[in-house]
mmCIF file with all atom_site columns, C-alpha atoms in Angstrom:
data_model
loop_
_atom_site.group_PDB
_atom_site.id
_atom_site.type_symbol
_atom_site.label_atom_id
_atom_site.label_alt_id
_atom_site.label_comp_id
_atom_site.label_asym_id
_atom_site.label_entity_id
_atom_site.label_seq_id
_atom_site.pdbx_PDB_ins_code
_atom_site.Cartn_x
_atom_site.Cartn_y
_atom_site.Cartn_z
_atom_site.occupancy
_atom_site.B_iso_or_equiv
_atom_site.pdbx_formal_charge
_atom_site.auth_seq_id
_atom_site.auth_comp_id
_atom_site.auth_asym_id
_atom_site.auth_atom_id
_atom_site.pdbx_PDB_model_num
ATOM 1   C CA . MET V 1 1   ? 43.362 8.695   -2.791  1.00 41.00 ? 7   MET V CA 1
ATOM 2   C CA . THR V 1 2   ? 41.427 9.381   -6.596  1.00 51.00 ? 8   THR V CA 1
ATOM 3   C CA . ARG V 1 3   ? 39.599 7.414   -8.088  1.00 58.00 ? 9   ARG V CA 1
ATOM 4   C CA . PHE V 1 4   ? 38.586 6.215   -11.674 1.00 70.00 ? 10  PHE V CA 1
ATOM 5   C CA . ALA V 1 5   ? 35.622 7.976   -12.739 1.00 75.00 ? 11  ALA V CA 1
ATOM 6   C CA . CYS V 1 6   ? 32.779 5.663   -15.409 1.00 92.00 ? 12  CYS V CA 1
ATOM 7   C CA . THR V 1 7   ? 31.461 7.888   -18.151 1.00 95.00 ? 13  THR V CA 1
ATOM 8   C CA . LEU V 1 8   ? 28.191 7.371   -18.575 1.00 95.00 ? 14  LEU V CA 1
ATOM 9   C CA . THR V 1 9   ? 28.096 5.095   -21.926 1.00 95.00 ? 15  THR V CA 1
ATOM 10  C CA . PRO V 1 10  ? 25.709 2.859   -23.857 1.00 95.00 ? 16  PRO V CA 1
ATOM 11  C CA . GLU V 1 11  ? 27.860 -0.022  -22.832 1.00 96.00 ? 17  GLU V CA 1
ATOM 12  C CA . ASN V 1 12  ? 27.903 0.562   -19.532 1.00 96.00 ? 18  ASN V CA 1
ATOM 13  C CA . TYR V 1 13  ? 23.998 1.112   -18.929 1.00 97.00 ? 19  TYR V CA 1
ATOM 14  C CA . ASP V 1 14  ? 24.464 -2.185  -20.485 1.00 97.00 ? 20  ASP V CA 1
ATOM 15  C CA . THR V 1 15  ? 26.243 -3.428  -17.954 1.00 97.00 ? 21  THR V CA 1
ATOM 16  C CA . ALA V 1 16  ? 24.080 -1.968  -15.578 1.00 97.00 ? 22  ALA V CA 1
ATOM 17  C CA . CYS V 1 17  ? 21.152 -3.803  -16.983 1.00 98.00 ? 23  CYS V CA 1
ATOM 18  C CA . ASP V 1 18  ? 22.996 -7.124  -17.202 1.00 98.00 ? 24  ASP V CA 1
ATOM 19  C CA . LEU V 1 19  ? 23.637 -6.562  -13.323 1.00 97.00 ? 25  LEU V CA 1
ATOM 20  C CA . ALA V 1 20  ? 20.220 -6.150  -12.275 1.00 97.00 ? 26  ALA V CA 1
ATOM 21  C CA . GLY V 1 21  ? 19.509 -9.915  -13.946 1.00 97.00 ? 27  GLY V CA 1
ATOM 22  C CA . ALA V 1 22  ? 15.733 -10.915 -13.765 1.00 97.00 ? 28  ALA V CA 1
ATOM 23  C CA . ALA V 1 23  ? 14.563 -8.462  -11.857 1.00 98.00 ? 29  ALA V CA 1
ATOM 24  C CA . LEU V 1 24  ? 15.371 -5.821  -15.057 1.00 98.00 ? 30  LEU V CA 1
ATOM 25  C CA . LEU V 1 25  ? 12.195 -4.609  -16.442 1.00 97.00 ? 31  LEU V CA 1
ATOM 26  C CA . ARG V 1 26  ? 13.488 -3.103  -19.460 1.00 97.00 ? 32  ARG V CA 1
ATOM 27  C CA . ARG V 1 27  ? 15.984 -1.432  -21.468 1.00 97.00 ? 33  ARG V CA 1
ATOM 28  C CA . VAL V 1 28  ? 15.557 2.245   -21.673 1.00 96.00 ? 34  VAL V CA 1
ATOM 29  C CA . LEU V 1 29  ? 18.405 3.317   -24.223 1.00 91.00 ? 35  LEU V CA 1
ATOM 30  C CA . ALA V 1 30  ? 17.754 7.349   -23.567 1.00 92.00 ? 36  ALA V CA 1
ATOM 31  C CA . ALA V 1 31  ? 19.596 8.939   -21.268 1.00 94.00 ? 37  ALA V CA 1
ATOM 32  C CA . ALA V 1 32  ? 17.365 12.474  -19.390 1.00 95.00 ? 38  ALA V CA 1
ATOM 33  C CA . THR V 1 33  ? 17.728 15.873  -18.519 1.00 94.00 ? 39  THR V CA 1
ATOM 34  C CA . LEU V 1 34  ? 17.048 17.011  -14.952 1.00 90.00 ? 40  LEU V CA 1
ATOM 35  C CA . LEU V 1 35  ? 14.226 19.235  -16.170 1.00 91.00 ? 41  LEU V CA 1
ATOM 36  C CA . GLN V 1 36  ? 12.440 16.037  -18.549 1.00 94.00 ? 42  GLN V CA 1
ATOM 37  C CA . ILE V 1 37  ? 12.498 13.847  -15.545 1.00 92.00 ? 43  ILE V CA 1
ATOM 38  C CA . THR V 1 38  ? 11.134 16.529  -13.634 1.00 87.00 ? 44  THR V CA 1
ATOM 39  C CA . GLU V 1 39  ? 9.207  18.582  -14.779 1.00 89.00 ? 45  GLU V CA 1
ATOM 40  C CA . ASP V 1 40  ? 8.469  16.225  -18.490 1.00 91.00 ? 46  ASP V CA 1
ATOM 41  C CA . LYS V 1 41  ? 7.937  13.838  -16.135 1.00 90.00 ? 47  LYS V CA 1
ATOM 42  C CA . VAL V 1 42  ? 9.641  10.863  -19.378 1.00 91.00 ? 48  VAL V CA 1
ATOM 43  C CA . TRP V 1 43  ? 9.963  8.436   -16.312 1.00 90.00 ? 49  TRP V CA 1
ATOM 44  C CA . SER V 1 44  ? 6.226  8.268   -14.815 1.00 89.00 ? 50  SER V CA 1
ATOM 45  C CA . GLU V 1 45  ? 5.561  4.557   -15.722 1.00 91.00 ? 51  GLU V CA 1
ATOM 46  C CA . PHE V 1 46  ? 8.804  2.743   -13.052 1.00 93.00 ? 52  PHE V CA 1
ATOM 47  C CA . SER V 1 47  ? 8.351  2.897   -9.648  1.00 92.00 ? 53  SER V CA 1
ATOM 48  C CA . THR V 1 48  ? 10.976 0.890   -8.744  1.00 95.00 ? 54  THR V CA 1
ATOM 49  C CA . ALA V 1 49  ? 14.204 1.805   -10.331 1.00 96.00 ? 55  ALA V CA 1
ATOM 50  C CA . VAL V 1 50  ? 17.995 1.971   -10.360 1.00 97.00 ? 56  VAL V CA 1
ATOM 51  C CA . TYR V 1 51  ? 19.234 4.786   -12.065 1.00 96.00 ? 57  TYR V CA 1
ATOM 52  C CA . ILE V 1 52  ? 22.755 6.469   -13.069 1.00 97.00 ? 58  ILE V CA 1
ATOM 53  C CA . ALA V 1 53  ? 23.309 10.559  -13.225 1.00 96.00 ? 59  ALA V CA 1
ATOM 54  C CA . ALA V 1 54  ? 26.175 11.638  -15.107 1.00 97.00 ? 60  ALA V CA 1
ATOM 55  C CA . ASP V 1 55  ? 27.690 15.080  -15.373 1.00 96.00 ? 61  ASP V CA 1
ATOM 56  C CA . PHE V 1 56  ? 28.679 17.258  -18.166 1.00 95.00 ? 62  PHE V CA 1
ATOM 57  C CA . GLU V 1 57  ? 31.892 15.940  -19.051 1.00 95.00 ? 63  GLU V CA 1
ATOM 58  C CA . ASN V 1 58  ? 28.966 11.760  -19.323 1.00 95.00 ? 64  ASN V CA 1
ATOM 59  C CA . THR V 1 59  ? 31.100 11.439  -15.533 1.00 96.00 ? 65  THR V CA 1
ATOM 60  C CA . ILE V 1 60  ? 29.598 8.965   -13.374 1.00 97.00 ? 66  ILE V CA 1
ATOM 61  C CA . ARG V 1 61  ? 28.602 11.034  -10.437 1.00 96.00 ? 67  ARG V CA 1
ATOM 62  C CA . TYR V 1 62  ? 26.057 8.820   -8.418  1.00 95.00 ? 68  TYR V CA 1
ATOM 63  C CA . VAL V 1 63  ? 24.048 5.679   -8.710  1.00 95.00 ? 69  VAL V CA 1
ATOM 64  C CA . GLY V 1 64  ? 21.173 5.663   -6.687  1.00 94.00 ? 70  GLY V CA 1
ATOM 65  C CA . SER V 1 65  ? 17.778 3.623   -5.813  1.00 94.00 ? 71  SER V CA 1
ATOM 66  C CA . THR V 1 66  ? 14.049 3.852   -5.128  1.00 93.00 ? 72  THR V CA 1
ATOM 67  C CA . VAL V 1 67  ? 10.786 1.744   -4.394  1.00 93.00 ? 73  VAL V CA 1
ATOM 68  C CA . ARG V 1 68  ? 8.136  4.040   -4.432  1.00 83.00 ? 74  ARG V CA 1
ATOM 69  C CA . ALA V 1 69  ? 4.283  2.502   -3.616  1.00 80.00 ? 75  ALA V CA 1
ATOM 70  C CA . GLY V 1 70  ? 1.007  4.843   -5.209  1.00 71.00 ? 76  GLY V CA 1
ATOM 71  C CA . THR V 1 71  ? 2.116  7.472   -7.015  1.00 72.00 ? 77  THR V CA 1
ATOM 72  C CA . SER V 1 72  ? 5.160  8.417   -6.287  1.00 71.00 ? 78  SER V CA 1
ATOM 73  C CA . ARG V 1 73  ? 7.880  7.353   -9.423  1.00 87.00 ? 79  ARG V CA 1
ATOM 74  C CA . VAL V 1 74  ? 11.814 7.599   -9.726  1.00 90.00 ? 80  VAL V CA 1
ATOM 75  C CA . GLY V 1 75  ? 11.685 11.321  -11.300 1.00 90.00 ? 81  GLY V CA 1
ATOM 76  C CA . ASP V 1 76  ? 9.950  12.584  -7.310  1.00 90.00 ? 82  ASP V CA 1
ATOM 77  C CA . ARG V 1 77  ? 12.545 10.425  -5.961  1.00 91.00 ? 83  ARG V CA 1
ATOM 78  C CA . VAL V 1 78  ? 15.228 12.782  -8.317  1.00 92.00 ? 84  VAL V CA 1
ATOM 79  C CA . GLN V 1 79  ? 13.374 15.729  -7.039  1.00 92.00 ? 85  GLN V CA 1
ATOM 80  C CA . GLU V 1 80  ? 13.932 15.365  -3.456  1.00 92.00 ? 86  GLU V CA 1
ATOM 81  C CA . HIS V 1 81  ? 17.456 15.664  -4.467  1.00 93.00 ? 87  HIS V CA 1
ATOM 82  C CA . VAL V 1 82  ? 17.121 18.498  -6.489  1.00 93.00 ? 88  VAL V CA 1
ATOM 83  C CA . ALA V 1 83  ? 15.370 20.187  -3.437  1.00 93.00 ? 89  ALA V CA 1
ATOM 84  C CA . ALA V 1 84  ? 18.451 18.489  -1.183  1.00 92.00 ? 90  ALA V CA 1
ATOM 85  C CA . GLY V 1 85  ? 20.611 20.371  -3.367  1.00 91.00 ? 91  GLY V CA 1
ATOM 86  C CA . ARG V 1 86  ? 22.904 16.861  -4.014  1.00 89.00 ? 92  ARG V CA 1
ATOM 87  C CA . ALA V 1 87  ? 21.847 16.733  -7.809  1.00 93.00 ? 93  ALA V CA 1
ATOM 88  C CA . ALA V 1 88  ? 23.593 20.056  -8.909  1.00 92.00 ? 94  ALA V CA 1
ATOM 89  C CA . ARG V 1 89  ? 26.160 18.301  -10.575 1.00 94.00 ? 95  ARG V CA 1
ATOM 90  C CA . TRP V 1 90  ? 23.821 15.931  -12.970 1.00 95.00 ? 96  TRP V CA 1
ATOM 91  C CA . THR V 1 91  ? 22.885 16.667  -16.055 1.00 95.00 ? 97  THR V CA 1
ATOM 92  C CA . ARG V 1 92  ? 21.600 13.630  -17.607 1.00 95.00 ? 98  ARG V CA 1
ATOM 93  C CA . LEU V 1 93  ? 20.707 10.481  -15.867 1.00 96.00 ? 99  LEU V CA 1
ATOM 94  C CA . MET V 1 94  ? 19.557 6.794   -17.339 1.00 97.00 ? 100 MET V CA 1
ATOM 95  C CA . VAL V 1 95  ? 17.048 4.540   -15.627 1.00 97.00 ? 101 VAL V CA 1
ATOM 96  C CA . VAL V 1 96  ? 17.461 0.284   -14.702 1.00 97.00 ? 102 VAL V CA 1
ATOM 97  C CA . PRO V 1 97  ? 13.863 -0.023  -14.522 1.00 97.00 ? 103 PRO V CA 1
ATOM 98  C CA . LEU V 1 98  ? 13.036 -3.197  -12.651 1.00 97.00 ? 104 LEU V CA 1
ATOM 99  C CA . ILE V 1 99  ? 9.820  -5.456  -12.277 1.00 96.00 ? 105 ILE V CA 1
ATOM 100 C CA . ARG V 1 100 ? 7.444  -3.278  -10.001 1.00 92.00 ? 106 ARG V CA 1
ATOM 101 C CA . ASP V 1 101 ? 7.180  -6.122  -7.548  1.00 92.00 ? 107 ASP V CA 1
ATOM 102 C CA . THR V 1 102 ? 11.028 -6.201  -7.347  1.00 96.00 ? 108 THR V CA 1
ATOM 103 C CA . ASP V 1 103 ? 11.786 -6.227  -2.633  1.00 95.00 ? 109 ASP V CA 1
ATOM 104 C CA . GLU V 1 104 ? 13.634 -3.742  -1.486  1.00 94.00 ? 110 GLU V CA 1
ATOM 105 C CA . ILE V 1 105 ? 16.561 -5.919  -0.112  1.00 94.00 ? 111 ILE V CA 1
ATOM 106 C CA . LEU V 1 106 ? 17.080 -7.333  -3.665  1.00 95.00 ? 112 LEU V CA 1
ATOM 107 C CA . VAL V 1 107 ? 16.375 -3.534  -5.513  1.00 96.00 ? 113 VAL V CA 1
ATOM 108 C CA . ARG V 1 108 ? 19.064 -2.331  -2.627  1.00 95.00 ? 114 ARG V CA 1
ATOM 109 C CA . ARG V 1 109 ? 21.961 -4.886  -3.519  1.00 95.00 ? 115 ARG V CA 1
ATOM 110 C CA . ILE V 1 110 ? 21.308 -4.191  -7.026  1.00 96.00 ? 116 ILE V CA 1
ATOM 111 C CA . GLU V 1 111 ? 21.987 -0.381  -6.085  1.00 95.00 ? 117 GLU V CA 1
ATOM 112 C CA . GLY V 1 112 ? 25.437 -1.623  -4.894  1.00 94.00 ? 118 GLY V CA 1
ATOM 113 C CA . ARG V 1 113 ? 25.766 -4.041  -8.263  1.00 95.00 ? 119 ARG V CA 1
ATOM 114 C CA . ILE V 1 114 ? 25.125 -1.020  -10.707 1.00 95.00 ? 120 ILE V CA 1
ATOM 115 C CA . GLY V 1 115 ? 27.448 1.284   -8.005  1.00 94.00 ? 121 GLY V CA 1
ATOM 116 C CA . ALA V 1 116 ? 30.600 -1.440  -6.951  1.00 91.00 ? 122 ALA V CA 1
ATOM 117 C CA . VAL V 1 117 ? 31.132 -1.485  -10.831 1.00 93.00 ? 123 VAL V CA 1
ATOM 118 C CA . LEU V 1 118 ? 30.853 2.268   -12.074 1.00 94.00 ? 124 LEU V CA 1
ATOM 119 C CA . ARG V 1 119 ? 32.049 4.048   -8.828  1.00 92.00 ? 125 ARG V CA 1
ATOM 120 C CA . PRO V 1 120 ? 30.602 7.351   -8.938  1.00 94.00 ? 126 PRO V CA 1
ATOM 121 C CA . LEU V 1 121 ? 32.576 9.883   -7.342  1.00 92.00 ? 127 LEU V CA 1
ATOM 122 C CA . ASP V 1 122 ? 29.900 11.273  -5.175  1.00 88.00 ? 128 ASP V CA 1
ATOM 123 C CA . THR V 1 123 ? 28.275 8.790   -3.549  1.00 80.00 ? 129 THR V CA 1
ATOM 124 C CA . VAL V 1 124 ? 29.768 7.611   -0.728  1.00 75.00 ? 130 VAL V CA 1
ATOM 125 C CA . ARG V 1 125 ? 28.276 4.477   0.697   1.00 79.00 ? 131 ARG V CA 1
ATOM 126 C CA . LEU V 1 126 ? 26.830 1.568   -1.125  1.00 82.00 ? 132 LEU V CA 1
ATOM 127 C CA . PRO V 1 127 ? 24.330 -1.294  -0.128  1.00 81.00 ? 133 PRO V CA 1
ATOM 128 C CA . ALA V 1 128 ? 25.878 -4.012  -0.257  1.00 65.00 ? 134 ALA V CA 1
ATOM 129 C CA . LEU V 1 129 ? 25.042 -7.962  1.213   1.00 48.00 ? 135 LEU V CA 1
ATOM 130 C CA . GLY V 1 130 ? 24.745 -7.660  4.375   1.00 48.00 ? 136 GLY V CA 1
ATOM 131 C CA . ARG V 1 131 ? 26.800 -4.523  5.430   1.00 48.00 ? 137 ARG V CA 1
ATOM 132 C CA . PRO V 1 132 ? 27.554 -1.659  4.063   1.00 47.00 ? 138 PRO V CA 1
ATOM 133 C CA . ARG V 1 133 ? 29.847 -0.679  1.050   1.00 48.00 ? 139 ARG V CA 1
ATOM 134 C CA . TYR V 1 134 ? 32.041 2.008   1.735   1.00 53.00 ? 140 TYR V CA 1
ATOM 135 C CA . LEU V 1 135 ? 34.118 4.002   -1.266  1.00 50.00 ? 141 LEU V CA 1
ATOM 136 C CA . ALA V 1 136 ? 37.108 5.673   -0.749  1.00 47.00 ? 142 ALA V CA 1
ATOM 137 C CA . ARG V 1 137 ? 36.371 8.916   -1.395  1.00 48.00 ? 143 ARG V CA 1
ATOM 138 C CA . ARG V 1 138 ? 38.358 10.931  -4.177  1.00 45.00 ? 144 ARG V CA 1
ATOM 139 C CA . ARG V 1 139 ? 40.726 13.710  -2.803  1.00 42.00 ? 145 ARG V CA 1
#
């Protein structure tokens, strides 16, 4: 079964922000590269967020989230993906920053909502209400 691929457009980003609801901190309209995030720390002010990764064709590959304490931030989570080899196809990302004290369960639900709408190609399992939501694998 082949899944329809969504692209990372301003409209899809707006949809992702809308799905965050009252937990949304603010919209960050500019995309960033892996290097900007991991080396230049462009998102260093965000410790709680959902991030959306796209490839060179602007196809959404991954939707993830992070809830960090202390000095750890979104860039640290993205760096973990890079180190594990999971970010090989990612060329640009967008962030949906959430209010710092957003409960982790709500953050994961927001990630699940965004992923269910944007259908990232490389995400196999998304958080959902009550149990994991599995996406159809791409063949």
